[in-house]
mmCIF file of C-alpha atoms in Angstrom:
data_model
loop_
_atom_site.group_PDB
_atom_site.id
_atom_site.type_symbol
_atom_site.label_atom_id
_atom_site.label_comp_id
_atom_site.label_asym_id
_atom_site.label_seq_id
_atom_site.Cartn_x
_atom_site.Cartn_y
_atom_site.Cartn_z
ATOM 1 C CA UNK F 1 18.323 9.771 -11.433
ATOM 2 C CA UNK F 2 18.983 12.931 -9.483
ATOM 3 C CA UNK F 3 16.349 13.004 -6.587
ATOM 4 C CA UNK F 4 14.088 16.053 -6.457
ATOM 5 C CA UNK F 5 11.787 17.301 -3.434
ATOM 6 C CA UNK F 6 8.423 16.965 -4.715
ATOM 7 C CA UNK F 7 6.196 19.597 -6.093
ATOM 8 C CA UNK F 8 2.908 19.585 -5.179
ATOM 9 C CA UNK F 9 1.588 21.503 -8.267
ATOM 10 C CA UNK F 10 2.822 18.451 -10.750
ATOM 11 C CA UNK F 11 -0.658 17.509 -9.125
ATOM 12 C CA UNK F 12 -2.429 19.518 -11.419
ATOM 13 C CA UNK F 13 -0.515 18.713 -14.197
ATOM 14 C CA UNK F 14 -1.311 15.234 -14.532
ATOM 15 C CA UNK F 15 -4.928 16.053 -16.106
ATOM 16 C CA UNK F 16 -3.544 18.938 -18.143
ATOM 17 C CA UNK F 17 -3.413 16.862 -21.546
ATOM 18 C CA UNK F 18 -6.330 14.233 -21.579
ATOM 19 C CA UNK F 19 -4.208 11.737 -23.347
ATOM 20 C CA UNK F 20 -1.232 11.662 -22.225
ATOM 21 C CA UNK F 21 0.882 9.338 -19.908
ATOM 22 C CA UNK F 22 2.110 11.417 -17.090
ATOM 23 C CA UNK F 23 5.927 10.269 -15.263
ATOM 24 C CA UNK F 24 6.784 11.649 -12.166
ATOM 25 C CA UNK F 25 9.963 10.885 -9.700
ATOM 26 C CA UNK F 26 10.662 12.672 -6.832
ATOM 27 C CA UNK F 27 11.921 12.658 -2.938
ATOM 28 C CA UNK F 28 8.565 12.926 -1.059
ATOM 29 C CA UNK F 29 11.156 14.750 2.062
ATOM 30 C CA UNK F 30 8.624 15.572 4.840
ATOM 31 C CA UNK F 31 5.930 16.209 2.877
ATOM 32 C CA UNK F 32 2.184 14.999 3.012
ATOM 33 C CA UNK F 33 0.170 15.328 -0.324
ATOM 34 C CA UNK F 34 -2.987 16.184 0.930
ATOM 35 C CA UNK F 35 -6.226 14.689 0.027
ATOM 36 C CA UNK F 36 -6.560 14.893 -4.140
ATOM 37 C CA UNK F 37 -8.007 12.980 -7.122
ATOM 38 C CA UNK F 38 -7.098 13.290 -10.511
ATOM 39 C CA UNK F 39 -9.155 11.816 -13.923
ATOM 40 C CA UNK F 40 -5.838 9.301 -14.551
ATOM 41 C CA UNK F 41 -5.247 5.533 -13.112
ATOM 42 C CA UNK F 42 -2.196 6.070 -11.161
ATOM 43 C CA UNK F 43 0.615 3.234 -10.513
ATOM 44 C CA UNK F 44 2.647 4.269 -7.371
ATOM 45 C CA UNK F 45 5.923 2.460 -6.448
ATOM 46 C CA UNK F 46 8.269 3.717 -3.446
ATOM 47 C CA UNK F 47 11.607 3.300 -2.302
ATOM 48 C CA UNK F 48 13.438 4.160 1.284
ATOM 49 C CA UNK F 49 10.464 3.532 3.463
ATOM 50 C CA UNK F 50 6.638 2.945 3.888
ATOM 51 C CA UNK F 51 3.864 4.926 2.693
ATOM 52 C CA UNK F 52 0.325 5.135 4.092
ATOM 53 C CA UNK F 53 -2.006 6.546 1.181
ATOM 54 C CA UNK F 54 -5.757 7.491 2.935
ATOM 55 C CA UNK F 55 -8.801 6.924 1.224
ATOM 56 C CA UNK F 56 -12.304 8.203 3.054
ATOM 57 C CA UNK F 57 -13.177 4.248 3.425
ATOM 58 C CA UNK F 58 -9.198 2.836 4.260
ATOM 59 C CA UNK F 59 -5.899 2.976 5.000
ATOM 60 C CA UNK F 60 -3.248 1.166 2.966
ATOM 61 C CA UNK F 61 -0.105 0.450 3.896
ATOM 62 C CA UNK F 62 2.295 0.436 0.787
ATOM 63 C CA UNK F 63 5.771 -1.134 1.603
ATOM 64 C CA UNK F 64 8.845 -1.641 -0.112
ATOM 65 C CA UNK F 65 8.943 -3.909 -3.195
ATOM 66 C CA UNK F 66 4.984 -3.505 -4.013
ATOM 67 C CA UNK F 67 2.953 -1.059 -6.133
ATOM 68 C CA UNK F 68 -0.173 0.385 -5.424
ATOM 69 C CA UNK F 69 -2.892 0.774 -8.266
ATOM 70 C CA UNK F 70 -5.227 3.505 -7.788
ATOM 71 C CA UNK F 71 -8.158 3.930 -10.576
ATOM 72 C CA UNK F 72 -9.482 7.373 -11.484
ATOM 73 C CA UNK F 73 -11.414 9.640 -9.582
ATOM 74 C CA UNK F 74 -10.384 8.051 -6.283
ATOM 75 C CA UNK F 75 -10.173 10.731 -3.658
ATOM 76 C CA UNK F 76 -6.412 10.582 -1.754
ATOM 77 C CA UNK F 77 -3.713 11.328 0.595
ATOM 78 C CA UNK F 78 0.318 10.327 0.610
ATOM 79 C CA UNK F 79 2.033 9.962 4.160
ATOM 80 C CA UNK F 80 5.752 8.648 3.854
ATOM 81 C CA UNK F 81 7.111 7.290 7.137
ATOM 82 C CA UNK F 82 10.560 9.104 6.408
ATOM 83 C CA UNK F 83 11.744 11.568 4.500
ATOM 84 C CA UNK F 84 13.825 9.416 2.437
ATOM 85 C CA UNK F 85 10.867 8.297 0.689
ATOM 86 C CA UNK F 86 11.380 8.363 -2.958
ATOM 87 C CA UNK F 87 7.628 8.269 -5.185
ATOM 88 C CA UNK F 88 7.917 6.845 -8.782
ATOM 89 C CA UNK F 89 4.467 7.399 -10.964
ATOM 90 C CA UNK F 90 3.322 7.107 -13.854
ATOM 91 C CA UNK F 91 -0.757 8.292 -14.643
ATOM 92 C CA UNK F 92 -2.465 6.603 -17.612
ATOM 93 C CA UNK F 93 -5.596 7.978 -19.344
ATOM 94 C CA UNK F 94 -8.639 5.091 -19.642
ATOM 95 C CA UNK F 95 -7.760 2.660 -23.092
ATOM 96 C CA UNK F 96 -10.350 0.807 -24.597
ATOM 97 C CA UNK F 97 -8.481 -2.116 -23.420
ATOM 98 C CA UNK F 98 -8.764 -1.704 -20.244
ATOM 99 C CA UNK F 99 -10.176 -5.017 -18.263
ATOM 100 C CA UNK F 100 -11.892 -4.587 -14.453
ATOM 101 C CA UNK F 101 -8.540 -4.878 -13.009
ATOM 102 C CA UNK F 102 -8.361 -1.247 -13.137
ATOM 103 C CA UNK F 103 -11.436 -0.642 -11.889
ATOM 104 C CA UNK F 104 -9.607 -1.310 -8.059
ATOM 105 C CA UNK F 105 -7.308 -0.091 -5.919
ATOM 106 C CA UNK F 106 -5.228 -2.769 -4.589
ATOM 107 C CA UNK F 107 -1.737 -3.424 -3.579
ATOM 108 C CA UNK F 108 0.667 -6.096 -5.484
ATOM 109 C CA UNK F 109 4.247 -7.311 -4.882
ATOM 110 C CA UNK F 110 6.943 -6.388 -7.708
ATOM 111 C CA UNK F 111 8.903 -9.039 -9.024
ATOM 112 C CA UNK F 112 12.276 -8.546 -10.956
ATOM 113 C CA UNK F 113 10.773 -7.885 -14.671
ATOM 114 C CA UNK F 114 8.368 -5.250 -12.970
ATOM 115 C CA UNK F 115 11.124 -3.528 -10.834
ATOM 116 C CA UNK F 116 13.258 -2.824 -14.588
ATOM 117 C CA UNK F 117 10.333 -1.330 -16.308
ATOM 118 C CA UNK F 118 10.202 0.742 -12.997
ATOM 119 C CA UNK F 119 13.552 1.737 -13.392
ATOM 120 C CA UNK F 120 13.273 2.321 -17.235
ATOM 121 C CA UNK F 121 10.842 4.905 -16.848
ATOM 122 C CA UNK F 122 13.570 7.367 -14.925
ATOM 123 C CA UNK F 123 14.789 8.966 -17.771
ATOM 124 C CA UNK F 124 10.661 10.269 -18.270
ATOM 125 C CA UNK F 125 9.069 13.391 -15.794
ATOM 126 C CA UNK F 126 6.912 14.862 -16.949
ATOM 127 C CA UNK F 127 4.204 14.338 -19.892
ATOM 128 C CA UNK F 128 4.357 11.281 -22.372
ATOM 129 C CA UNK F 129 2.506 12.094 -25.615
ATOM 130 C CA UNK F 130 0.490 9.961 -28.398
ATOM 131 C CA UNK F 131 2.738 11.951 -31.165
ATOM 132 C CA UNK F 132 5.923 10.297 -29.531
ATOM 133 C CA UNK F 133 5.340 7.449 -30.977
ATOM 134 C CA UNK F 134 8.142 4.994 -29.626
ATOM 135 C CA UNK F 135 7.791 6.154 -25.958
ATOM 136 C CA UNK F 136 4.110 6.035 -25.627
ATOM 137 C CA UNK F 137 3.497 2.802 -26.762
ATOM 138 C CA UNK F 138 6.448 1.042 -24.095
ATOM 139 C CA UNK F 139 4.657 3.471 -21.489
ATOM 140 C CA UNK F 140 1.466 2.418 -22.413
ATOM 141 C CA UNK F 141 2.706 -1.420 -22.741
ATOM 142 C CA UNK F 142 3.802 -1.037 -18.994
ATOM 143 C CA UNK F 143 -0.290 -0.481 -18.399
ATOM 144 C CA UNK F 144 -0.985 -3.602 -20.494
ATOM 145 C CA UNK F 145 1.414 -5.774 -18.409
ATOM 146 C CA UNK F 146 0.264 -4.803 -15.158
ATOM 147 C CA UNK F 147 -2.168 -7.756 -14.556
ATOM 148 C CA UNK F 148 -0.278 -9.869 -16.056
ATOM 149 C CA UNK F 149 2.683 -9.302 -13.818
ATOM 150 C CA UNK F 150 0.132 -8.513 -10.355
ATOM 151 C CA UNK F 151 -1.720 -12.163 -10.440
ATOM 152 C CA UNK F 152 -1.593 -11.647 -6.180
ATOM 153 C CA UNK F 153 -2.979 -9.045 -4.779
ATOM 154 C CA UNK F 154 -2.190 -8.186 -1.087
ATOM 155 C CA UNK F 155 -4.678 -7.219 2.069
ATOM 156 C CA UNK F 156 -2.250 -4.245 3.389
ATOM 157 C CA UNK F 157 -5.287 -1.804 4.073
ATOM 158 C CA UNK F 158 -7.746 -1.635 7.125
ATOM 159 C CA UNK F 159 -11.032 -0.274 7.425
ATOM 160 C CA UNK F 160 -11.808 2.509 9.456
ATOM 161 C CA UNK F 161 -14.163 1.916 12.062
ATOM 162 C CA UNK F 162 -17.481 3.977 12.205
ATOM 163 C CA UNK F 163 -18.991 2.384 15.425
ATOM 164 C CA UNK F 164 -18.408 3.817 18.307
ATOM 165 C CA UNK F 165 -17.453 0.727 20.181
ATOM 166 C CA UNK F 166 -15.287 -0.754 17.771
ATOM 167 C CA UNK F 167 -13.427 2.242 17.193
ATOM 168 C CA UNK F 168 -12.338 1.869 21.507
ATOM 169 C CA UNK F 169 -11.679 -2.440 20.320
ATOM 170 C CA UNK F 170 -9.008 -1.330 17.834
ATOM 171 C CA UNK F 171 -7.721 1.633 19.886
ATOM 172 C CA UNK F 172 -7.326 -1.053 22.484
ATOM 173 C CA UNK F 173 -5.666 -4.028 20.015
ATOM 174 C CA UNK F 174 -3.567 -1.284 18.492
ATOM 175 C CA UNK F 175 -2.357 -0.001 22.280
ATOM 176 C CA UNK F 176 -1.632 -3.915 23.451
ATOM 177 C CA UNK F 177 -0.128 -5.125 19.831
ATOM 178 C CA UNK F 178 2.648 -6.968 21.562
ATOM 179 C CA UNK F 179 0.030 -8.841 24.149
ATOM 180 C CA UNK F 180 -1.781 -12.304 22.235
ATOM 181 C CA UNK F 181 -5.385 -11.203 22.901
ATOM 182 C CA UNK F 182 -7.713 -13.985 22.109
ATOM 183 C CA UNK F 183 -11.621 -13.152 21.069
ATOM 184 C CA UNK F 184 -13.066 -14.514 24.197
ATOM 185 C CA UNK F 185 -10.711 -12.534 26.244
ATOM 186 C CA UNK F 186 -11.709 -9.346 24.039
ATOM 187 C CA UNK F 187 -16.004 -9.799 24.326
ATOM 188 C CA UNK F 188 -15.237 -10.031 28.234
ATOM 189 C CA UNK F 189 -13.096 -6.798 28.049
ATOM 190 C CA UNK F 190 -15.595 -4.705 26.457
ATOM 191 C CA UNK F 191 -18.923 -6.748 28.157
ATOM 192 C CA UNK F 192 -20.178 -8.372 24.533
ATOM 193 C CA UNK F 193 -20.813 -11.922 23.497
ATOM 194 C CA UNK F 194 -18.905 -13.188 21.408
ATOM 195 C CA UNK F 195 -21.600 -13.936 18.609
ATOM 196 C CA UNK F 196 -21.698 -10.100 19.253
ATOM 197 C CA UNK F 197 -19.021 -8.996 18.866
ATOM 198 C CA UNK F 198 -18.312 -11.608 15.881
ATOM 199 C CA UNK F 199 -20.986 -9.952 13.757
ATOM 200 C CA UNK F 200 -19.963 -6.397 14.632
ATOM 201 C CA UNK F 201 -16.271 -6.947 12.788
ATOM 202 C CA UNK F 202 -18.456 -8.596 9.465
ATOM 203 C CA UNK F 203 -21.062 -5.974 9.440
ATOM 204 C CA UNK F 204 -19.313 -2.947 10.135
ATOM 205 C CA UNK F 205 -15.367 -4.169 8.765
ATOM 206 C CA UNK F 206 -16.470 -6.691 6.123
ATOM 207 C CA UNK F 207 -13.889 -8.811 7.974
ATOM 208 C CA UNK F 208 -13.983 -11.272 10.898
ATOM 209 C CA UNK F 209 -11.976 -10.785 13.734
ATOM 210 C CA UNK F 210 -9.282 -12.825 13.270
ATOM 211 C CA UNK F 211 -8.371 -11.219 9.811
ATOM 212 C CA UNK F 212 -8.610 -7.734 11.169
ATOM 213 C CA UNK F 213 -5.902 -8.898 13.665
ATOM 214 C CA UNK F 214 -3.803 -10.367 11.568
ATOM 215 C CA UNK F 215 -3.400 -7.778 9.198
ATOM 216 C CA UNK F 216 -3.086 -5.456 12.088
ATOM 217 C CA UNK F 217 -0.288 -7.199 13.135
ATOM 218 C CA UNK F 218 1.554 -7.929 10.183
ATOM 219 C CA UNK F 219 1.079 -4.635 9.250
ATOM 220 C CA UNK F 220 2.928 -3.191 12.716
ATOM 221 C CA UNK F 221 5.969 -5.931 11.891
ATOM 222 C CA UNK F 222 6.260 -4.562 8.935
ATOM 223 C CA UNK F 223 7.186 -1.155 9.998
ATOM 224 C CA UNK F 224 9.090 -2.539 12.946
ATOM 225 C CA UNK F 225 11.246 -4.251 10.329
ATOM 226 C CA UNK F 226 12.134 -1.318 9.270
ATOM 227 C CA UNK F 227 14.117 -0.352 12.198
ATOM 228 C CA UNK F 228 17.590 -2.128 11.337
ATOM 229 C CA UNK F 229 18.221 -1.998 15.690
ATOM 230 C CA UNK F 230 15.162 -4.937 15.745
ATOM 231 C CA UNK F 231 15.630 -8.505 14.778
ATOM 232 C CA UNK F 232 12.965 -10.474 13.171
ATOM 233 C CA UNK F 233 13.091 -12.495 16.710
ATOM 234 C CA UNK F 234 12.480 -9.423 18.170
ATOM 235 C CA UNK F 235 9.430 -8.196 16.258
ATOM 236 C CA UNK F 236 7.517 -11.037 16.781
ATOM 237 C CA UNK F 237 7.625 -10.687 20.330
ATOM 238 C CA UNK F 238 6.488 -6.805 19.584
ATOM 239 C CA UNK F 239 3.569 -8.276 17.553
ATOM 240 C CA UNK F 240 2.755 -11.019 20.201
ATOM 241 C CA UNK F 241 3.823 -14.175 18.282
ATOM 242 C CA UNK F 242 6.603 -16.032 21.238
ATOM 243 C CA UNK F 243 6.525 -18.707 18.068
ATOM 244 C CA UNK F 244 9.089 -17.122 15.313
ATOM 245 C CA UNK F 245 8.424 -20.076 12.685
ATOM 246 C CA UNK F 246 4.107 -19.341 13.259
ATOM 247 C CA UNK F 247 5.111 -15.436 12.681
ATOM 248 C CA UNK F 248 7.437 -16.148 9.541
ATOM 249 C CA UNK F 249 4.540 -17.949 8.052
ATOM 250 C CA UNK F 250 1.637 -15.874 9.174
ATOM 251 C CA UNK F 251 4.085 -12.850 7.453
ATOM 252 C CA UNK F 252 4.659 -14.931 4.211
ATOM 253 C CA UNK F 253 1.165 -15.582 3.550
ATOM 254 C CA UNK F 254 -0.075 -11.779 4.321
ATOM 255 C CA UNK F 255 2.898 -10.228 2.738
ATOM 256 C CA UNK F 256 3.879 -12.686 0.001
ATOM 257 C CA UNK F 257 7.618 -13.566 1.648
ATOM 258 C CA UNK F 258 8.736 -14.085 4.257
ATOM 259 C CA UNK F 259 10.688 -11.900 7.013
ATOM 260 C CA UNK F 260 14.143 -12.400 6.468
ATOM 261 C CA UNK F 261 13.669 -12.246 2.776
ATOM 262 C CA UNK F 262 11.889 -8.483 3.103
ATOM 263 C CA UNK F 263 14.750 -7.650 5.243
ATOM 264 C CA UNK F 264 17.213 -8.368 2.729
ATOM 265 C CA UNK F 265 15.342 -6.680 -0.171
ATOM 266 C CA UNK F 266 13.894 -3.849 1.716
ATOM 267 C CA UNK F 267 16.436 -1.525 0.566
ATOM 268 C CA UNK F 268 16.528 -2.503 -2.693
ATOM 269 C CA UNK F 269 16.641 0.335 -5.493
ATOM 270 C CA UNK F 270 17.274 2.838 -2.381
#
């Protein structure tokens, strides 16, 4: 496929005809599709570098080799971290088959039969219509597969904080990601107990502490891994894990493989 810059007005498009599947390829460059929602599920795959797609509740964090689902009606943004970010979608209207696992947005590794029905649907851009008989039902077959083929899916978003206070703890565990900062060390820091401060993650992240963190970090060594000029040695350290077998496995069972494995794949279909 011939890359293209992408056009923010194929936006608009994707509603245009109620029924139809809508393809769309194209080099994201530098740009930032601003916040949006459109009346189609939307399956988003990327290639040459990470995406961060904003929600008003989240921010996900959509690396090479997975897909993100996002149902309809779900208000959005797109940030590529480079612009060598290529986006490949495809927007599907509701079917009567449809089971709850469209009804969220989550993030799921691709495997190998995933990644060639990706690549299958270059030859389509644009709009995929009932009357083509043939090519609507394998695009609307790649919908029906979709669960079947996502059975894990993968905690790459964060909450944004609301409170005050925890809105300085993450600032502060974002500014010192390379430092091991245990909880006790964190209620003395910011003069809370730690029954406190254990209640404020559930109640105002939905998440304890410790899975906040972790996902913070993995997160960070995942775009650190981008950098070819850092080893996987190296990244640990700059996620504060001096153990490089604990941080392979902590990074296999948040991302779904482990580090030297996304290294090797990550530019895969580039």
């Amino acid at each position: 496929m011939e890359k293209e810059y992408v056009n923010k007005y194929y936006i608009t498009e994707v509603d245009a005809i109620a029924d139809s599947i809508y393809c769309h390829h194209a080099l994201l460059g530098n740009s930032v599709i601003t916040e949006h929602k459109h009346k189609k599920g939307q399956f988003l795959y990327t290639e040459g570098g990470v995406v961060f797609l904003k929600t008003s509740h989240k921010s996900y964090f959509l690396p090479a080799r997975h897909y993100i689902w996002i149902p309809p009606d779900i208000k959005h943004s797109i940030h590529p971290s480079s612009p060598n970010v290529v986006m490949r979608n495809l927007y599907f209207p509701t079917f009567e088959t449809d089971t709850d696992f469209y009804d969220k947005i989550n993030i799921y590794p691709v495997n190998d039969l995933l990644i060639e029905l990706i690549m299958f649907t270059n030859r389509w851009n644009g709009n995929i219509l009932p009357a083509e008989e043939t090519k609507y039902a394998i695009a609307k077959a790649f919908k029906l597969v979709l669960p079947e083929l996502s059975s894990s899916e993968l905690p790459l978003a964060l909450p944004y904080p609301q409170h005050e206070i925890l809105k300085d703890i993450v600032a502060f565990l974002e500014a010192n990601i390379s430092k091991n900062i245990n909880f006790k060390t964190l209620a003395t820091k910011f003069d809370l107990s730690e029954r406190t401060l254990a209640r404020l993650f559930q109640k105002e992240l939905n998440m304890s502490f410790i899975q906040y963190y972790t996902i913070l970090r993995m997160l960070t060594a995942l775009q650190l891994l981008l950098d070819d000029k850092l080893s996987i040695n190296e990244v640990a350290l700059k996620v504060g894990y001096s153990s490089l077998p604990t941080f392979s496995n902590t990074f296999n069972k948040i991302i779904g493989v482990r580090p030297s494995d996304y290294v090797k794949n990550k530019n895969t279909l580039i």
